């Protein structure tokens, strides 16, 4: 927040997320009592308000606390969360309400290149669960037939096909090189000279990604010599399971992210624990079950920002409406060791896939759409009972579930999310900075939507704020070259914001 520093993160999916920072001498004012009728609120310790305790909000709070530790910014941070829990879309549920059976409701993986989450896991002593050795049998279903039925670990299989270019022999290697180059550019966001951005298009240009965001995945990969079959089966399977979107409607950057998952991992017991630790570490005041209903600015001399819960008043209208993919997630347990072979038109002795992804290509050729985006077996709760997760565009019927698992369905849990932004090719993104002291962290989501990138986007916003309000400062304090811990951190291990 500025003229007062009101720094706001708004969540386009679920409502408003606001982070405000108010400094004493420059007015804006965050009124934590939610009484917009007051004329001029009393002055005191400057406050930051963060609306939403998901990856973005919790990490924003953490980054501010880093600045507090390092150069003693005197601010108080309030985090408002409309639900009773921390973690937002990162959510764990317990089959049969038994907390010994944990399962991430969102599939929720991250990789080693996600340096903030990786580092947080280490710093907070959380246990990483390596998923790369999961030996799922991968199948790709087009709504009517099983087009692909691999018998090995699915990411490994994808990587092998990618590496050796089974379907598009000569170009696949070069494309793999391009994806690696993209990941390597991305890691520049963790270096000490990481760019700061308030315009995502300019960031994309700086990273050399304009072509990727302006092209659909299909156009981009086909233009680069990958066969249509590879694109519409394998890569589309990855975009549909990761983003619920088809390869010809998602931009190529996010499509490339979908296939860059090398060394997938998650936190044992749920990724939300990272976000809980961020908040605990930050010492922020966390108000759960508190829904922010509007953010307004008073017309008094100080022009304070006011965050309102349920008292009405006019909302902030600077953010264009962001369409999100509405996803149904069904988690169930079954004693059936595999999906029904008849449904998949498989012979009785054929091995049914334990990870069934989908392509929309059947529809392009006049066929039927798949009834789901993915179905995957995710471990066991006992020797004879498996956990299965289904992503679908529409709710699934219990009857359909029973037929798919031979009448052997036990516990069922259904949830829905505005899961990820719609990600069409574009070079236009929502504004990161909405006004003086008012920021929208989720502006980054239509560019790349992951837990990690929300922590990167929040770091940027906190940094922008500090930079503007503290004369070129940052989370790491005034930038004095050659100082601080960074000098003793190996270049490859350095993570901007953590090591400075
Ligand atoms: C099914 C599914 C699978 C996914 N898989 C992965 C994956 O494998 N890897 C990955 O990195 N990402 C994955 N994602 C995406 C990832 O979960 C999101 O990118 C990330 O959680 C976004 O974090 P956020 O803090 O921006 O938003 P959210 O997590 O949505 O947090 C926003 C928070 O704000 C709160 N809130 C909203 N409005 C208000 C209000 N008015 N007042 C108070 N509080 C409010 C919400 O309750 C919520 O807690 C998945 C998402 C889903 C749904």
XYZ file of C-alpha atoms and ligand atoms in Angstrom:
553
model
C 0.000 0.000 0.000
C 1.272 3.175 -0.876
C 0.464 6.652 -0.386
C 0.026 4.561 2.090
C 1.019 1.253 1.354
C -1.888 -0.793 0.691
C -0.711 -3.836 -0.974
C -3.419 -6.099 -2.132
C -3.557 -9.554 -3.536
C -6.860 -10.425 -5.012
C -7.909 -13.913 -5.780
C -9.896 -13.987 -8.949
C -11.132 -17.449 -8.247
C -12.669 -17.234 -4.915
C -13.202 -13.612 -4.266
C -10.946 -10.978 -2.902
C -7.554 -11.436 -1.411
C -5.958 -8.269 -0.295
C -2.659 -7.548 1.174
C -2.221 -4.101 2.475
C 0.734 -2.474 4.008
C 0.390 0.829 5.672
C 3.183 3.017 6.819
C 2.621 5.622 9.473
C 3.924 8.656 7.733
C 2.247 8.046 4.416
C -1.244 7.523 5.344
C -3.266 4.815 3.755
C -4.876 3.105 6.392
C -5.976 -0.402 6.881
C -8.940 -0.553 9.170
C -8.934 -3.987 10.713
C -12.082 -3.352 12.700
C -14.104 -3.203 9.465
C -15.921 -0.027 10.353
C -15.927 2.029 7.192
C -18.194 4.591 8.763
C -15.407 6.034 10.907
C -14.102 9.312 9.603
C -10.393 9.187 10.107
C -9.002 6.078 11.707
C -6.403 6.431 14.428
C -2.801 6.217 13.390
C -0.531 3.591 14.840
C 1.635 0.740 13.680
C 1.310 0.412 9.938
C -0.630 -2.669 8.900
C -0.556 -5.063 6.036
C -3.775 -6.869 5.224
C -3.594 -10.082 3.267
C -6.815 -11.584 2.040
C -6.562 -15.329 1.511
C -4.353 -17.888 3.238
C -3.421 -20.029 0.249
C 0.003 -20.260 -1.368
C -0.019 -16.588 -2.369
C -1.283 -15.024 0.846
C 0.701 -17.185 3.266
C 3.930 -16.696 1.347
C 3.331 -12.931 1.074
C 3.105 -12.870 4.845
C 6.319 -14.883 5.043
C 8.199 -12.549 2.681
C 7.155 -9.526 4.698
C 8.401 -11.218 7.853
C 11.743 -11.757 6.117
C 11.978 -8.019 5.513
C 11.013 -7.420 9.133
C 13.769 -9.735 10.335
C 16.351 -8.234 8.066
C 15.784 -4.572 8.304
C 13.177 -4.122 10.935
C 10.193 -2.780 9.042
C 7.655 -1.972 11.687
C 4.405 -3.361 10.323
C 1.648 -5.553 11.590
C 0.255 -8.176 9.241
C -3.348 -9.364 9.275
C -4.374 -12.350 7.161
C -8.067 -12.833 6.403
C -9.233 -16.262 5.313
C -12.861 -17.002 4.592
C -12.635 -20.713 5.376
C -11.580 -22.408 8.582
C -8.339 -23.736 7.147
C -5.006 -22.724 5.662
C -3.879 -23.743 2.177
C -6.618 -22.634 -0.229
C -6.804 -24.990 -3.167
C -4.104 -27.149 -1.594
C -6.288 -29.411 0.501
C -5.961 -32.777 2.176
C -8.905 -35.012 3.050
C -9.002 -38.215 5.057
C -10.798 -41.275 3.655
C -13.420 -42.459 6.152
C -12.484 -39.363 8.211
C -9.544 -41.368 9.503
C -6.480 -39.167 9.670
C -4.121 -42.069 9.177
C -5.346 -42.169 5.563
C -4.271 -38.893 4.066
C -4.764 -37.886 0.472
C -4.189 -34.591 -1.254
C -7.482 -33.643 -2.803
C -5.820 -31.456 -5.319
C -3.291 -33.663 -7.063
C -0.804 -31.114 -5.935
C 2.736 -31.929 -6.861
C 5.792 -29.774 -7.147
C 9.268 -30.305 -8.492
C 12.824 -29.462 -7.506
C 12.890 -26.442 -9.804
C 10.155 -25.021 -7.522
C 12.781 -23.581 -5.267
C 10.591 -21.809 -2.733
C 8.488 -24.849 -1.902
C 11.517 -27.108 -1.960
C 13.421 -24.797 0.339
C 10.448 -24.361 2.657
C 10.142 -28.133 3.017
C 13.744 -28.269 4.159
C 13.648 -25.225 6.426
C 10.437 -26.369 8.095
C 11.543 -30.020 8.394
C 8.672 -31.350 6.328
C 8.991 -34.773 4.739
C 9.044 -34.938 0.965
C 7.307 -37.846 -0.685
C 9.004 -38.818 -3.933
C 6.378 -39.639 -6.541
C 8.732 -40.251 -9.439
C 8.971 -43.949 -8.596
C 5.189 -44.454 -8.683
C 4.805 -47.334 -11.077
C 1.444 -46.415 -12.563
C 0.404 -47.986 -15.855
C -0.534 -45.130 -18.110
C -3.468 -45.236 -20.485
C -4.898 -42.511 -22.695
C -8.632 -42.662 -23.300
C -10.414 -40.732 -26.052
C -13.974 -41.257 -24.818
C -14.489 -44.441 -26.783
C -11.227 -46.292 -26.968
C -7.952 -46.671 -25.197
C -5.493 -45.146 -27.603
C -2.408 -45.779 -25.518
C -1.845 -48.368 -22.811
C 1.690 -48.151 -21.480
C 2.888 -50.513 -18.822
C 5.414 -48.424 -16.927
C 5.670 -45.365 -14.677
C 3.695 -42.781 -16.538
C 6.028 -39.830 -16.302
C 8.960 -42.054 -17.076
C 7.064 -43.370 -20.036
C 6.273 -39.878 -21.198
C 9.882 -38.916 -20.736
C 11.079 -41.917 -22.728
C 8.701 -41.144 -25.538
C 9.702 -37.528 -25.308
C 13.373 -38.334 -25.213
C 13.448 -40.813 -28.028
C 10.695 -39.220 -30.011
C 8.857 -42.449 -30.734
C 6.113 -40.595 -32.545
C 8.080 -37.698 -33.943
C 11.605 -38.943 -34.025
C 13.752 -36.100 -35.155
C 12.181 -33.093 -33.484
C 11.288 -34.390 -30.042
C 14.835 -34.084 -28.754
C 15.068 -30.474 -29.836
C 11.740 -29.767 -28.189
C 12.947 -31.326 -24.986
C 15.875 -28.958 -25.210
C 13.409 -26.062 -25.564
C 11.455 -27.147 -22.511
C 14.703 -27.433 -20.559
C 15.669 -23.955 -21.765
C 12.300 -22.679 -20.548
C 12.880 -24.209 -17.102
C 16.346 -22.737 -17.023
C 15.023 -19.236 -17.886
C 12.426 -19.697 -15.197
C 15.114 -20.350 -12.589
C 16.469 -16.837 -13.239
C 13.504 -15.698 -11.141
C 15.349 -17.077 -8.107
C 18.632 -15.306 -8.736
C 19.749 -12.230 -6.844
C 19.148 -10.125 -9.946
C 15.681 -11.551 -10.595
C 13.580 -9.024 -12.488
C 10.769 -7.220 -10.687
C 7.644 -6.819 -12.737
C 4.364 -4.985 -12.598
C 3.553 -5.961 -16.155
C 3.517 -9.660 -16.940
C 3.682 -9.183 -20.693
C 6.968 -7.329 -20.244
C 8.213 -10.108 -18.010
C 7.296 -12.636 -20.713
C 9.169 -10.602 -23.308
C 12.180 -10.344 -21.004
C 12.209 -14.102 -20.578
C 11.861 -14.640 -24.325
C 8.463 -16.292 -23.938
C 6.241 -14.111 -26.090
C 5.876 -16.784 -28.736
C 4.933 -19.313 -26.047
C 2.157 -17.210 -24.517
C 0.746 -16.045 -27.831
C 0.543 -19.519 -29.385
C -1.675 -22.393 -28.409
C 0.217 -25.481 -27.312
C -0.965 -27.298 -30.421
C 0.184 -24.583 -32.828
C 3.506 -24.146 -31.087
C 4.490 -27.794 -30.874
C 3.283 -28.664 -34.360
C 5.114 -25.629 -35.753
C 8.212 -26.969 -34.047
C 7.918 -30.288 -35.804
C 6.217 -32.499 -33.240
C 3.750 -34.881 -34.819
C 0.034 -34.152 -34.442
C -0.499 -37.535 -32.902
C 2.069 -36.844 -30.223
C 0.599 -33.402 -29.555
C -3.071 -34.426 -29.486
C -2.528 -37.586 -27.487
C 0.441 -37.313 -25.162
C 0.822 -33.598 -24.612
C -2.928 -33.044 -24.494
C -3.202 -35.802 -21.863
C -0.793 -33.743 -19.740
C -2.625 -30.412 -20.237
C -5.989 -32.009 -19.480
C -4.835 -33.624 -16.236
C -2.826 -30.601 -15.126
C -5.057 -27.746 -16.262
C -8.350 -29.246 -17.414
C -7.782 -27.687 -20.834
C -7.176 -29.002 -24.317
C -3.912 -28.518 -26.160
C -5.505 -26.261 -28.789
C -7.003 -23.897 -26.213
C -4.166 -23.534 -23.695
C -1.138 -21.339 -24.293
C 2.126 -23.090 -25.081
C 3.935 -21.866 -21.971
C 1.502 -23.624 -19.655
C 1.407 -26.636 -21.978
C 5.199 -26.816 -21.701
C 4.911 -26.550 -17.902
C 2.575 -29.546 -18.014
C 5.307 -31.728 -19.456
C 8.179 -30.301 -17.450
C 7.293 -32.198 -14.277
C 10.612 -33.864 -13.669
C 10.923 -35.461 -10.230
C 7.416 -34.831 -8.908
C 7.085 -34.683 -5.156
C 4.651 -33.599 -2.446
C 4.721 -33.075 1.285
C 3.845 -36.156 3.300
C 0.475 -35.343 4.847
C -0.309 -32.468 2.498
C 1.322 -29.455 0.868
C -0.858 -27.095 2.879
C 1.605 -27.613 5.751
C 4.104 -25.405 3.937
C 1.563 -22.604 3.858
C 0.692 -23.111 7.510
C 4.408 -22.911 8.355
C 4.774 -19.722 6.309
C 2.078 -18.119 8.409
C 3.378 -19.455 11.711
C 6.836 -18.217 10.917
C 5.567 -14.807 9.882
C 3.880 -14.101 13.199
C 0.936 -12.558 11.340
C -2.499 -12.249 12.898
C -4.550 -14.879 11.089
C -8.327 -14.478 11.023
C -9.974 -17.611 9.680
C -13.708 -17.798 8.909
C -13.483 -14.144 7.949
C -14.627 -13.279 4.472
C -13.554 -9.983 2.974
C -16.442 -8.584 1.006
C -14.982 -5.357 -0.311
C -11.956 -3.164 -0.341
C -12.611 0.539 -0.580
C -10.705 3.742 -0.340
C -11.907 6.588 1.776
C -12.109 9.981 0.197
C -10.528 11.650 3.192
C -7.220 13.443 2.974
C -5.228 10.342 3.740
C -7.191 8.233 1.253
C -6.931 5.103 3.373
C -7.803 1.680 2.014
C -10.554 -0.023 3.901
C -11.053 -3.780 3.883
C -14.605 -4.706 4.761
C -15.916 -8.047 5.816
C -19.675 -8.159 5.657
C -20.570 -4.523 6.062
C -21.196 -3.900 2.401
C -19.806 -0.763 0.834
C -18.475 -0.631 -2.686
C -15.938 -3.190 -3.807
C -12.745 -2.558 -5.699
C -13.427 -2.923 -9.382
C -10.067 -2.663 -11.067
C -9.655 -6.333 -11.879
C -11.124 -7.679 -15.079
C -13.184 -10.796 -14.451
C -10.968 -13.871 -14.672
C -12.547 -17.037 -16.030
C -11.508 -20.204 -14.205
C -11.879 -23.887 -15.063
C -14.507 -25.338 -12.772
C -13.289 -28.785 -11.837
C -15.000 -31.642 -10.032
C -12.701 -33.775 -7.942
C -13.939 -37.136 -6.699
C -11.892 -39.076 -4.225
C -12.968 -42.615 -3.406
C -11.774 -45.895 -2.056
C -12.336 -49.191 -3.809
C -11.465 -52.824 -3.290
C -11.378 -53.267 -7.059
C -7.697 -53.436 -8.048
C -8.443 -51.909 -11.445
C -11.076 -50.130 -13.489
C -13.678 -52.200 -15.253
C -12.108 -53.656 -18.405
C -15.390 -53.808 -20.281
C -15.831 -50.041 -19.907
C -12.381 -49.627 -21.452
C -13.105 -52.205 -24.166
C -10.218 -54.321 -22.944
C -10.047 -58.089 -23.031
C -10.559 -59.738 -19.613
C -6.882 -60.636 -19.299
C -5.500 -57.239 -20.428
C -3.835 -54.995 -17.845
C -6.031 -51.980 -17.125
C -4.229 -48.661 -16.644
C -3.923 -47.396 -13.088
C -3.518 -43.845 -14.390
C -6.013 -43.057 -17.099
C -5.508 -39.726 -18.842
C -7.581 -38.405 -21.700
C -7.375 -36.792 -25.091
C -10.071 -34.700 -26.742
C -9.007 -35.955 -30.116
C -11.891 -38.400 -30.401
C -14.256 -35.423 -30.457
C -12.210 -33.719 -33.167
C -12.808 -36.802 -35.229
C -16.533 -36.874 -34.584
C -16.503 -39.126 -31.533
C -17.716 -38.876 -27.985
C -16.033 -36.729 -25.311
C -14.388 -38.477 -22.379
C -16.589 -38.377 -19.265
C -13.619 -37.331 -17.136
C -10.207 -35.677 -17.416
C -8.267 -38.282 -15.479
C -8.700 -41.258 -13.174
C -5.805 -42.412 -11.089
C -5.087 -44.980 -8.422
C -3.180 -43.221 -5.639
C -1.917 -45.784 -3.185
C -3.734 -47.907 -0.640
C -5.348 -47.519 2.745
C -5.055 -51.274 3.371
C -3.791 -54.348 1.552
C -7.056 -54.619 -0.333
C -8.392 -51.051 -0.593
C -7.089 -48.385 -2.940
C -7.581 -44.608 -3.085
C -8.693 -43.333 -6.480
C -8.957 -39.753 -7.687
C -11.091 -38.561 -10.567
C -10.965 -35.117 -12.205
C -13.963 -34.236 -14.370
C -15.738 -31.256 -15.863
C -19.130 -32.445 -14.611
C -20.071 -34.175 -11.368
C -19.848 -37.965 -11.578
C -22.830 -40.114 -10.661
C -22.544 -42.738 -7.923
C -24.018 -45.327 -10.262
C -21.316 -44.667 -12.836
C -18.675 -45.030 -10.136
C -20.065 -48.370 -9.045
C -20.067 -49.640 -12.616
C -16.510 -48.438 -13.201
C -15.248 -50.184 -10.081
C -17.364 -53.328 -10.285
C -19.680 -52.346 -7.444
C -16.752 -52.200 -5.031
C -16.738 -48.519 -4.062
C -16.334 -47.768 -0.344
C -15.937 -44.174 0.808
C -16.614 -41.304 -1.640
C -15.815 -37.609 -1.301
C -16.825 -35.058 -3.944
C -15.474 -31.521 -4.140
C -15.406 -28.757 -6.722
C -12.920 -26.008 -7.341
C -12.373 -23.056 -9.555
C -9.161 -24.897 -10.124
C -7.031 -22.977 -12.588
C -7.539 -19.945 -14.784
C -8.547 -20.509 -18.367
C -5.261 -20.107 -20.163
C -5.879 -19.132 -23.782
C -3.017 -17.809 -25.909
C -2.682 -14.132 -25.084
C -0.251 -11.346 -24.446
C -2.633 -9.527 -22.124
C -2.686 -10.194 -18.416
C -4.442 -8.589 -15.473
C -2.554 -5.762 -13.790
C -0.211 -6.678 -10.954
C -0.450 -3.208 -9.494
C -4.005 -1.987 -9.203
C -3.351 1.314 -7.527
C -1.032 2.996 -5.137
C -0.373 0.358 -2.500
C -2.819 -2.087 -3.973
C -1.569 -5.227 -5.714
C -3.069 -8.292 -7.300
C -0.814 -11.303 -6.834
C -3.030 -13.689 -8.760
C -2.419 -11.625 -11.884
C 0.352 -14.164 -12.372
C -1.996 -17.139 -12.556
C -3.134 -16.762 -16.192
C 0.592 -16.736 -17.046
C 1.590 -19.772 -14.971
C -0.725 -21.313 -12.412
C 0.974 -23.368 -9.714
C 1.506 -23.194 -5.970
C 5.141 -22.306 -6.482
C 4.563 -19.490 -8.933
C 2.115 -17.943 -6.474
C 4.978 -17.757 -3.972
C 7.176 -16.178 -6.643
C 4.427 -13.708 -7.563
C 3.875 -12.746 -3.919
C 7.599 -12.231 -3.429
C 7.575 -9.909 -6.407
C 4.634 -7.924 -5.055
C 6.146 -7.578 -1.596
C 9.407 -6.587 -3.242
C 7.671 -4.004 -5.436
C 6.112 -2.502 -2.390
C 9.347 -2.348 -0.448
C 11.176 -1.038 -3.452
C 8.719 1.776 -3.954
C 8.249 2.689 -0.343
C 11.721 2.179 1.031
C 13.719 3.872 -1.665
C 14.923 0.922 -3.708
C 14.873 -1.613 -0.922
C 13.751 -5.205 -1.215
C 12.935 -8.263 0.860
C 16.660 -8.500 1.262
C 17.035 -4.927 2.422
C 18.966 -2.259 0.594
C 20.837 -4.030 -2.137
C 24.474 -3.814 -1.211
C 26.533 -6.015 -3.439
C 28.850 -8.564 -1.959
C 27.278 -8.460 1.473
C 25.223 -10.872 3.522
C 24.773 -14.567 3.550
C 24.599 -14.853 -0.210
C 28.370 -14.669 -0.339
C 28.611 -18.062 1.335
C 25.720 -19.784 -0.385
C 26.696 -21.837 -3.393
C 25.417 -20.227 -6.594
C 23.329 -23.292 -7.452
C 21.682 -23.344 -4.019
C 20.976 -19.631 -3.866
C 17.302 -18.711 -3.660
C 16.419 -15.039 -3.809
C 14.381 -14.013 -0.802
C 15.732 -16.849 1.331
C 19.451 -16.284 0.997
C 19.608 -12.689 -0.194
C -7.583 -30.057 -8.313
C -6.379 -29.162 -8.349
C -5.135 -29.690 -8.630
C -4.001 -28.870 -8.620
N -2.779 -29.439 -8.826
C -1.685 -28.680 -8.640
C -0.390 -29.267 -8.657
O -0.223 -30.465 -8.818
N 0.675 -28.458 -8.480
C 0.542 -27.110 -8.283
O 1.553 -26.422 -8.088
N -0.671 -26.524 -8.298
C -1.777 -27.275 -8.452
N -3.007 -26.701 -8.421
C -3.101 -25.239 -8.420
C -2.742 -24.670 -7.066
O -3.518 -25.301 -6.073
C -2.992 -23.168 -7.105
O -2.215 -22.592 -8.135
C -2.583 -22.495 -5.812
O -3.121 -23.179 -4.711
C -3.063 -21.061 -5.840
O -2.763 -20.462 -4.599
P -3.445 -19.062 -4.250
O -3.000 -18.725 -2.867
O -3.165 -18.093 -5.317
O -5.005 -19.320 -4.300
P -5.881 -20.290 -3.388
O -5.158 -21.527 -3.044
O -7.165 -20.401 -4.118
O -6.062 -19.466 -2.047
C -6.946 -18.388 -1.974
C -7.457 -18.313 -0.550
O -8.194 -17.112 -0.419
C -9.366 -17.371 0.330
N -10.316 -16.351 -0.042
C -10.841 -16.143 -1.271
N -11.694 -15.091 -1.233
C -11.670 -14.621 0.045
C -12.341 -13.550 0.683
N -13.189 -12.777 0.046
N -12.098 -13.324 2.005
C -11.225 -14.122 2.691
N -10.582 -15.166 2.100
C -10.794 -15.404 0.793
C -9.758 -18.778 -0.084
O -10.595 -19.400 0.846
C -8.402 -19.448 -0.198
O -7.998 -20.044 1.014
C -4.141 -27.491 -8.399
C -5.406 -26.943 -8.136
C -6.501 -27.780 -8.072
C -7.830 -27.192 -7.712
